[in-house]
Short mmCIF file of N, CA, C and O in Angstrom, two decimals:
data_model
loop_
_atom_site.label_atom_id
_atom_site.label_comp_id
_atom_site.label_asym_id
_atom_site.label_seq_id
_atom_site.Cartn_x
_atom_site.Cartn_y
_atom_site.Cartn_z
N UNK A 4 23.42 -13.23 18.08
CA UNK A 4 23.24 -14.30 19.03
C UNK A 4 22.86 -15.55 18.26
O UNK A 4 21.92 -15.56 17.50
N UNK A 5 23.55 -16.66 18.50
CA UNK A 5 23.29 -17.87 17.75
C UNK A 5 21.97 -18.52 18.12
O UNK A 5 21.49 -19.38 17.40
N UNK A 6 21.36 -18.14 19.22
CA UNK A 6 20.06 -18.69 19.61
C UNK A 6 18.90 -17.99 18.94
O UNK A 6 17.78 -18.47 18.98
N UNK A 7 19.14 -16.84 18.33
CA UNK A 7 18.07 -16.09 17.66
C UNK A 7 17.79 -16.73 16.31
O UNK A 7 18.70 -17.19 15.63
N UNK A 8 16.51 -16.71 15.92
CA UNK A 8 16.15 -17.22 14.60
C UNK A 8 15.42 -16.13 13.86
O UNK A 8 14.84 -15.24 14.44
N UNK A 9 15.46 -16.22 12.55
CA UNK A 9 14.72 -15.27 11.72
C UNK A 9 14.05 -16.06 10.61
O UNK A 9 14.33 -15.89 9.44
N UNK A 10 13.16 -16.96 10.99
CA UNK A 10 12.43 -17.80 10.05
C UNK A 10 11.33 -16.98 9.41
O UNK A 10 10.45 -16.48 10.09
N UNK A 11 11.35 -16.84 8.08
CA UNK A 11 10.38 -15.99 7.40
C UNK A 11 8.96 -16.54 7.49
O UNK A 11 8.01 -15.85 7.15
N UNK A 12 8.78 -17.78 7.97
CA UNK A 12 7.44 -18.33 8.14
C UNK A 12 6.83 -17.97 9.48
O UNK A 12 5.66 -18.16 9.72
N UNK A 13 7.64 -17.47 10.38
CA UNK A 13 7.14 -17.08 11.71
C UNK A 13 6.74 -15.62 11.71
O UNK A 13 7.25 -14.83 10.95
N UNK A 14 5.81 -15.27 12.58
CA UNK A 14 5.47 -13.86 12.73
C UNK A 14 6.15 -13.30 13.96
O UNK A 14 6.57 -14.05 14.85
N UNK A 15 6.26 -11.99 14.02
CA UNK A 15 6.85 -11.29 15.15
C UNK A 15 8.28 -11.72 15.44
O UNK A 15 8.66 -11.89 16.58
N UNK A 16 9.05 -11.92 14.39
CA UNK A 16 10.46 -12.23 14.57
C UNK A 16 11.19 -11.00 15.06
O UNK A 16 10.83 -9.88 14.76
N UNK A 17 12.25 -11.21 15.79
CA UNK A 17 13.02 -10.10 16.33
C UNK A 17 14.25 -9.89 15.47
O UNK A 17 14.92 -10.83 15.07
N UNK A 18 14.56 -8.64 15.17
CA UNK A 18 15.72 -8.28 14.39
C UNK A 18 16.77 -7.77 15.37
O UNK A 18 16.57 -6.76 16.03
N UNK A 19 17.93 -8.47 15.47
CA UNK A 19 18.95 -8.11 16.45
C UNK A 19 19.46 -6.70 16.28
O UNK A 19 19.79 -6.03 17.25
N UNK A 20 19.53 -6.19 15.05
CA UNK A 20 20.14 -4.90 14.79
C UNK A 20 19.41 -3.76 15.47
O UNK A 20 20.00 -2.91 16.09
N UNK A 21 18.10 -3.72 15.36
CA UNK A 21 17.37 -2.60 15.96
C UNK A 21 16.10 -3.05 16.69
O UNK A 21 15.25 -2.24 16.97
N UNK A 22 15.98 -4.32 16.98
CA UNK A 22 14.88 -4.87 17.77
C UNK A 22 13.50 -4.59 17.18
O UNK A 22 12.55 -4.36 17.91
N UNK A 23 13.39 -4.57 15.85
CA UNK A 23 12.11 -4.40 15.19
C UNK A 23 11.49 -5.78 15.00
O UNK A 23 12.17 -6.72 14.59
N UNK A 24 10.21 -5.90 15.29
CA UNK A 24 9.52 -7.17 15.09
C UNK A 24 8.91 -7.20 13.70
O UNK A 24 8.43 -6.19 13.21
N UNK A 25 8.93 -8.38 13.07
CA UNK A 25 8.44 -8.55 11.71
C UNK A 25 7.29 -9.55 11.68
O UNK A 25 7.14 -10.37 12.59
N UNK A 26 6.48 -9.44 10.63
CA UNK A 26 5.41 -10.40 10.40
C UNK A 26 5.22 -10.58 8.90
O UNK A 26 5.57 -9.71 8.11
N UNK A 27 4.69 -11.71 8.50
CA UNK A 27 4.38 -11.97 7.11
C UNK A 27 3.00 -11.40 6.81
O UNK A 27 2.03 -11.74 7.50
N UNK A 28 2.91 -10.55 5.79
CA UNK A 28 1.64 -9.89 5.48
C UNK A 28 1.40 -9.87 3.98
O UNK A 28 2.33 -9.99 3.18
N UNK A 29 0.14 -9.73 3.62
CA UNK A 29 -0.26 -9.47 2.24
C UNK A 29 -0.94 -8.11 2.28
O UNK A 29 -1.89 -7.90 3.04
N UNK A 30 -0.43 -7.16 1.51
CA UNK A 30 -0.97 -5.80 1.51
C UNK A 30 -1.92 -5.65 0.34
O UNK A 30 -1.55 -5.94 -0.80
N UNK A 31 -3.14 -5.23 0.63
CA UNK A 31 -4.13 -4.99 -0.41
C UNK A 31 -4.66 -3.57 -0.26
O UNK A 31 -4.61 -2.99 0.82
N UNK A 32 -5.16 -3.03 -1.34
CA UNK A 32 -5.72 -1.68 -1.29
C UNK A 32 -7.18 -1.72 -0.91
O UNK A 32 -7.75 -2.78 -0.62
N UNK A 33 -7.80 -0.57 -0.92
CA UNK A 33 -9.20 -0.49 -0.49
C UNK A 33 -10.15 -0.18 -1.64
O UNK A 33 -11.28 0.21 -1.41
N UNK A 34 -9.71 -0.38 -2.89
CA UNK A 34 -10.60 -0.16 -4.02
C UNK A 34 -11.37 -1.43 -4.36
O UNK A 34 -12.37 -1.40 -5.04
N UNK A 35 -10.93 -2.57 -3.89
CA UNK A 35 -11.63 -3.85 -4.05
C UNK A 35 -11.69 -4.34 -5.49
O UNK A 35 -12.72 -4.78 -5.96
N UNK A 36 -10.61 -4.22 -6.20
CA UNK A 36 -10.51 -4.78 -7.54
C UNK A 36 -9.59 -5.99 -7.48
O UNK A 36 -8.78 -6.12 -6.57
N UNK A 37 -9.66 -6.86 -8.46
CA UNK A 37 -8.86 -8.07 -8.43
C UNK A 37 -7.36 -7.79 -8.46
O UNK A 37 -6.57 -8.58 -7.95
N UNK A 38 -6.95 -6.70 -9.05
CA UNK A 38 -5.53 -6.36 -9.10
C UNK A 38 -5.09 -5.44 -8.00
O UNK A 38 -4.00 -4.89 -8.03
N UNK A 39 -5.91 -5.27 -7.00
CA UNK A 39 -5.68 -4.31 -5.92
C UNK A 39 -4.82 -4.90 -4.82
O UNK A 39 -5.19 -4.90 -3.67
N UNK A 40 -3.68 -5.49 -5.22
CA UNK A 40 -2.79 -6.14 -4.26
C UNK A 40 -1.37 -5.64 -4.48
O UNK A 40 -0.94 -5.50 -5.62
N UNK A 41 -0.69 -5.36 -3.40
CA UNK A 41 0.69 -4.89 -3.48
C UNK A 41 1.60 -6.00 -2.98
O UNK A 41 2.27 -5.88 -1.97
N UNK A 42 1.59 -7.10 -3.70
CA UNK A 42 2.41 -8.25 -3.34
C UNK A 42 2.63 -9.07 -4.61
O UNK A 42 2.05 -8.79 -5.64
N UNK A 43 3.46 -10.06 -4.53
CA UNK A 43 3.72 -10.92 -5.69
C UNK A 43 2.76 -12.10 -5.70
O UNK A 43 2.23 -12.48 -4.66
N UNK A 44 2.58 -12.67 -6.87
CA UNK A 44 1.77 -13.88 -6.99
C UNK A 44 2.60 -14.97 -7.65
O UNK A 44 3.57 -14.68 -8.36
N UNK A 45 2.22 -16.18 -7.40
CA UNK A 45 2.85 -17.32 -8.05
C UNK A 45 1.73 -18.14 -8.67
O UNK A 45 0.68 -18.31 -8.07
N UNK A 46 1.91 -18.58 -9.90
CA UNK A 46 0.89 -19.33 -10.62
C UNK A 46 1.40 -20.73 -10.94
O UNK A 46 2.60 -20.95 -11.07
N UNK A 47 0.44 -21.66 -11.13
CA UNK A 47 0.84 -22.98 -11.61
C UNK A 47 1.14 -22.88 -13.11
O UNK A 47 1.00 -21.82 -13.71
N UNK A 48 1.58 -23.98 -13.69
CA UNK A 48 2.07 -23.96 -15.08
C UNK A 48 1.05 -23.43 -16.09
O UNK A 48 1.40 -22.71 -17.01
N UNK A 49 -0.22 -23.81 -15.95
CA UNK A 49 -1.21 -23.36 -16.94
C UNK A 49 -1.92 -22.08 -16.49
O UNK A 49 -2.88 -21.64 -17.11
N UNK A 50 -1.45 -21.47 -15.41
CA UNK A 50 -1.99 -20.21 -14.87
C UNK A 50 -3.46 -20.30 -14.49
O UNK A 50 -4.15 -19.28 -14.44
N UNK A 51 -3.95 -21.52 -14.24
CA UNK A 51 -5.35 -21.66 -13.83
C UNK A 51 -5.53 -21.37 -12.36
O UNK A 51 -6.64 -21.11 -11.90
N UNK A 52 -4.46 -21.39 -11.59
CA UNK A 52 -4.52 -21.07 -10.17
C UNK A 52 -3.31 -20.22 -9.81
O UNK A 52 -2.24 -20.38 -10.37
N UNK A 53 -3.51 -19.33 -8.89
CA UNK A 53 -2.39 -18.54 -8.39
C UNK A 53 -2.61 -18.25 -6.93
O UNK A 53 -3.73 -18.35 -6.42
N UNK A 54 -1.56 -17.93 -6.24
CA UNK A 54 -1.68 -17.57 -4.83
C UNK A 54 -0.76 -16.39 -4.54
O UNK A 54 0.23 -16.16 -5.23
N UNK A 55 -1.13 -15.65 -3.53
CA UNK A 55 -0.35 -14.49 -3.12
C UNK A 55 0.82 -14.93 -2.26
O UNK A 55 0.70 -15.86 -1.47
N UNK A 56 1.92 -14.24 -2.41
CA UNK A 56 3.10 -14.53 -1.62
C UNK A 56 3.24 -13.42 -0.57
O UNK A 56 3.40 -12.25 -0.92
N UNK A 57 3.15 -13.76 0.71
CA UNK A 57 3.30 -12.73 1.75
C UNK A 57 4.69 -12.10 1.72
O UNK A 57 5.65 -12.71 1.24
N UNK A 58 4.77 -10.89 2.23
CA UNK A 58 6.05 -10.19 2.39
C UNK A 58 6.33 -10.05 3.88
O UNK A 58 5.42 -9.81 4.66
N UNK A 59 7.58 -10.17 4.25
CA UNK A 59 7.95 -9.97 5.64
C UNK A 59 8.21 -8.47 5.84
O UNK A 59 9.11 -7.90 5.22
N UNK A 60 7.38 -7.85 6.65
CA UNK A 60 7.49 -6.41 6.93
C UNK A 60 7.43 -6.18 8.43
O UNK A 60 6.93 -7.02 9.18
N UNK A 61 7.90 -5.02 8.87
CA UNK A 61 7.77 -4.70 10.30
C UNK A 61 6.30 -4.72 10.73
O UNK A 61 5.42 -4.37 9.96
N UNK A 62 6.05 -5.17 11.95
CA UNK A 62 4.69 -5.20 12.48
C UNK A 62 4.14 -3.78 12.46
O UNK A 62 4.82 -2.83 12.86
N UNK A 63 2.92 -3.62 11.97
CA UNK A 63 2.32 -2.28 11.87
C UNK A 63 1.28 -2.08 12.97
O UNK A 63 0.75 -3.04 13.53
N UNK A 64 1.03 -0.83 13.24
CA UNK A 64 0.02 -0.44 14.22
C UNK A 64 -0.88 0.61 13.59
O UNK A 64 -0.51 1.25 12.61
N UNK A 65 -2.06 0.80 14.16
CA UNK A 65 -2.97 1.82 13.67
C UNK A 65 -2.25 3.17 13.66
O UNK A 65 -1.60 3.53 14.64
N UNK A 66 -2.37 3.87 12.55
CA UNK A 66 -1.73 5.17 12.41
C UNK A 66 -0.40 5.13 11.67
O UNK A 66 0.11 6.16 11.26
N UNK A 67 0.18 3.92 11.50
CA UNK A 67 1.41 3.81 10.73
C UNK A 67 1.14 4.13 9.26
O UNK A 67 0.02 3.98 8.78
N UNK A 68 2.16 4.54 8.56
CA UNK A 68 2.06 4.86 7.14
C UNK A 68 3.05 3.97 6.40
O UNK A 68 4.18 3.79 6.84
N UNK A 69 2.62 3.42 5.28
CA UNK A 69 3.51 2.65 4.43
C UNK A 69 3.63 3.37 3.09
O UNK A 69 2.63 3.84 2.55
N UNK A 70 4.83 3.51 2.60
CA UNK A 70 5.05 4.15 1.30
C UNK A 70 5.28 3.07 0.27
O UNK A 70 6.12 2.20 0.44
N UNK A 71 4.49 3.13 -0.81
CA UNK A 71 4.64 2.19 -1.92
C UNK A 71 4.87 3.01 -3.17
O UNK A 71 4.04 3.83 -3.55
N UNK A 72 6.00 2.81 -3.81
CA UNK A 72 6.33 3.55 -5.03
C UNK A 72 5.70 2.87 -6.23
O UNK A 72 5.41 1.68 -6.20
N UNK A 73 5.48 3.61 -7.29
CA UNK A 73 4.94 3.05 -8.54
C UNK A 73 3.62 2.33 -8.29
O UNK A 73 3.51 1.13 -8.47
N UNK A 74 2.59 3.08 -7.94
CA UNK A 74 1.36 2.47 -7.44
C UNK A 74 0.19 2.51 -8.40
O UNK A 74 -0.94 2.26 -8.02
N UNK A 75 0.43 2.81 -9.66
CA UNK A 75 -0.64 2.73 -10.66
C UNK A 75 -1.81 3.63 -10.35
O UNK A 75 -1.66 4.83 -10.15
N UNK A 76 -3.01 3.05 -10.29
CA UNK A 76 -4.23 3.84 -10.11
C UNK A 76 -4.33 4.52 -8.76
O UNK A 76 -5.18 5.37 -8.56
N UNK A 77 -3.47 4.16 -7.82
CA UNK A 77 -3.47 4.85 -6.54
C UNK A 77 -2.71 6.17 -6.63
O UNK A 77 -2.81 7.01 -5.76
N UNK A 78 -1.92 6.35 -7.66
CA UNK A 78 -1.20 7.59 -7.87
C UNK A 78 -1.99 8.52 -8.76
O UNK A 78 -3.00 8.15 -9.36
N UNK A 79 -1.56 9.74 -8.89
CA UNK A 79 -2.32 10.74 -9.63
C UNK A 79 -2.39 10.44 -11.13
O UNK A 79 -3.44 10.61 -11.74
N UNK A 80 -1.32 9.98 -11.73
CA UNK A 80 -1.31 9.85 -13.19
C UNK A 80 -2.35 8.86 -13.72
O UNK A 80 -2.84 9.01 -14.82
N UNK A 81 -2.73 7.86 -12.96
CA UNK A 81 -3.74 6.89 -13.41
C UNK A 81 -5.01 6.95 -12.57
O UNK A 81 -5.90 6.11 -12.71
N UNK A 82 -5.12 7.92 -11.72
CA UNK A 82 -6.26 7.96 -10.81
C UNK A 82 -7.53 8.42 -11.51
O UNK A 82 -7.50 9.01 -12.59
N UNK A 83 -8.63 8.14 -10.88
CA UNK A 83 -9.93 8.61 -11.35
C UNK A 83 -10.80 8.79 -10.11
O UNK A 83 -10.35 8.54 -8.99
N UNK A 84 -12.01 9.20 -10.32
CA UNK A 84 -12.93 9.33 -9.19
C UNK A 84 -13.87 8.13 -9.15
O UNK A 84 -15.03 8.24 -8.75
N UNK A 85 -13.35 6.98 -9.53
CA UNK A 85 -14.09 5.72 -9.49
C UNK A 85 -14.72 5.55 -8.11
O UNK A 85 -14.06 5.70 -7.08
N UNK A 86 -16.00 5.27 -8.08
CA UNK A 86 -16.74 5.09 -6.82
C UNK A 86 -16.63 6.31 -5.91
O UNK A 86 -16.62 6.20 -4.69
N UNK A 87 -16.50 7.49 -6.52
CA UNK A 87 -16.41 8.75 -5.77
C UNK A 87 -15.18 8.83 -4.86
O UNK A 87 -15.17 9.54 -3.87
N UNK A 88 -14.14 8.08 -5.21
CA UNK A 88 -12.88 8.16 -4.45
C UNK A 88 -12.19 9.47 -4.78
O UNK A 88 -12.06 9.83 -5.95
N UNK A 89 -11.71 10.13 -3.78
CA UNK A 89 -10.96 11.35 -4.06
C UNK A 89 -9.54 10.99 -4.50
O UNK A 89 -9.00 9.96 -4.11
N UNK A 90 -8.98 11.83 -5.35
CA UNK A 90 -7.60 11.60 -5.77
C UNK A 90 -6.67 11.85 -4.59
O UNK A 90 -6.94 12.69 -3.74
N UNK A 91 -5.56 11.13 -4.57
CA UNK A 91 -4.68 11.21 -3.39
C UNK A 91 -3.88 12.50 -3.33
O UNK A 91 -3.68 13.16 -4.34
N UNK A 92 -3.43 12.79 -2.14
CA UNK A 92 -2.45 13.87 -1.97
C UNK A 92 -1.14 13.39 -2.57
O UNK A 92 -0.90 12.18 -2.68
N UNK A 93 -0.30 14.31 -2.96
CA UNK A 93 1.03 13.96 -3.43
C UNK A 93 2.04 14.69 -2.57
O UNK A 93 1.89 15.87 -2.27
N UNK A 94 3.07 13.95 -2.19
CA UNK A 94 4.14 14.56 -1.42
C UNK A 94 5.46 14.34 -2.14
O UNK A 94 5.61 13.38 -2.90
N UNK A 95 6.37 15.24 -1.94
CA UNK A 95 7.71 15.14 -2.48
C UNK A 95 8.65 14.93 -1.31
O UNK A 95 8.64 15.72 -0.36
N UNK A 96 9.42 13.86 -1.38
CA UNK A 96 10.40 13.59 -0.34
C UNK A 96 11.77 13.77 -0.97
O UNK A 96 12.13 13.10 -1.93
N UNK A 97 12.53 14.71 -0.44
CA UNK A 97 13.86 15.01 -0.95
C UNK A 97 14.79 15.19 0.24
O UNK A 97 14.60 16.09 1.06
N UNK A 98 15.76 14.31 0.33
CA UNK A 98 16.69 14.30 1.47
C UNK A 98 15.89 14.25 2.76
O UNK A 98 15.16 13.31 2.99
N UNK A 99 15.99 15.28 3.57
CA UNK A 99 15.27 15.28 4.84
C UNK A 99 14.05 16.19 4.83
O UNK A 99 13.49 16.51 5.86
N UNK A 100 13.61 16.61 3.63
CA UNK A 100 12.44 17.49 3.51
C UNK A 100 11.26 16.75 2.92
O UNK A 100 11.40 16.00 1.96
N UNK A 101 10.08 16.98 3.49
CA UNK A 101 8.84 16.42 2.98
C UNK A 101 7.92 17.60 2.67
O UNK A 101 7.66 18.43 3.53
N UNK A 102 7.45 17.67 1.41
CA UNK A 102 6.62 18.79 0.98
C UNK A 102 5.34 18.28 0.35
O UNK A 102 5.38 17.41 -0.52
N UNK A 103 4.20 18.82 0.79
CA UNK A 103 2.92 18.51 0.16
C UNK A 103 2.87 19.30 -1.13
O UNK A 103 2.91 20.53 -1.12
N UNK A 104 2.81 18.61 -2.28
CA UNK A 104 2.79 19.31 -3.55
C UNK A 104 1.40 19.31 -4.19
O UNK A 104 1.16 20.03 -5.14
N UNK A 105 0.49 18.52 -3.66
CA UNK A 105 -0.90 18.53 -4.12
C UNK A 105 -1.75 17.95 -3.01
O UNK A 105 -1.50 16.85 -2.55
N UNK A 106 -2.75 18.68 -2.57
CA UNK A 106 -3.59 18.19 -1.48
C UNK A 106 -4.55 17.13 -1.99
O UNK A 106 -4.85 17.06 -3.18
N UNK A 107 -5.05 16.31 -1.10
CA UNK A 107 -6.04 15.30 -1.45
C UNK A 107 -7.33 16.00 -1.83
O UNK A 107 -7.71 17.01 -1.24
N UNK A 108 -8.03 15.48 -2.85
CA UNK A 108 -9.31 16.04 -3.23
C UNK A 108 -10.34 15.84 -2.13
O UNK A 108 -10.29 14.86 -1.40
N UNK A 109 -11.28 16.74 -2.08
CA UNK A 109 -12.39 16.62 -1.15
C UNK A 109 -13.64 16.21 -1.92
O UNK A 109 -13.66 16.26 -3.16
N UNK A 110 -14.68 15.86 -1.22
CA UNK A 110 -15.95 15.54 -1.88
C UNK A 110 -16.45 16.76 -2.65
O UNK A 110 -16.97 16.63 -3.76
N UNK A 111 -16.28 17.94 -2.10
CA UNK A 111 -16.68 19.16 -2.81
C UNK A 111 -15.93 19.32 -4.13
O UNK A 111 -16.50 19.76 -5.13
N UNK A 112 -14.64 18.97 -4.16
CA UNK A 112 -13.87 19.01 -5.41
C UNK A 112 -14.48 18.10 -6.45
O UNK A 112 -14.61 18.47 -7.62
N UNK A 113 -14.86 16.90 -6.05
CA UNK A 113 -15.45 15.93 -6.99
C UNK A 113 -16.80 16.41 -7.49
O UNK A 113 -17.07 16.40 -8.68
N UNK A 114 -17.64 16.85 -6.58
CA UNK A 114 -18.99 17.29 -6.95
C UNK A 114 -18.93 18.52 -7.87
O UNK A 114 -19.75 18.67 -8.78
N UNK A 115 -17.93 19.36 -7.68
CA UNK A 115 -17.80 20.56 -8.50
C UNK A 115 -17.57 20.24 -9.97
O UNK A 115 -17.78 21.10 -10.83
N UNK A 116 -17.17 19.04 -10.30
CA UNK A 116 -16.94 18.67 -11.70
C UNK A 116 -18.23 18.25 -12.41
O UNK A 116 -18.24 18.10 -13.63
N UNK A 117 -19.32 18.07 -11.66
CA UNK A 117 -20.59 17.69 -12.28
C UNK A 117 -21.22 18.89 -12.95
O UNK A 117 -21.11 20.02 -12.51
N UNK A 118 -21.95 18.66 -14.02
CA UNK A 118 -22.66 19.71 -14.73
C UNK A 118 -23.79 20.23 -13.85
O UNK A 118 -24.45 19.49 -13.13
N UNK A 119 -24.05 21.53 -13.92
CA UNK A 119 -25.12 22.19 -13.17
C UNK A 119 -24.97 22.10 -11.66
O UNK A 119 -25.95 22.09 -10.93
N UNK A 120 -23.76 22.08 -11.18
CA UNK A 120 -23.56 22.05 -9.73
C UNK A 120 -23.68 23.44 -9.17
O UNK A 120 -23.27 24.40 -9.67
#
């Protein structure tokens, strides 16, 4: 429809193909570190200032899940129990099958690694 717009600066845009609404968002993790952002940044010439660039994604609701590949310390290979965070579960997605290949650690799992527990 020629009356429809898809301006990336607007929120809740409508997608004609499947009627999904979009919004501009900046996704950050919950570890609270300076690099804990899953978005791009742009810096000025001398890199003294930078700002985050929002991504246009479908509007999310409580309970939605977002998959981010290549996630560094959020994945198992670089994870730790920093601030008593449990290591994440790992799932394998292959074609139409989803398999839990490692469960998320529990607090008991973390405490069990301490000496004299």
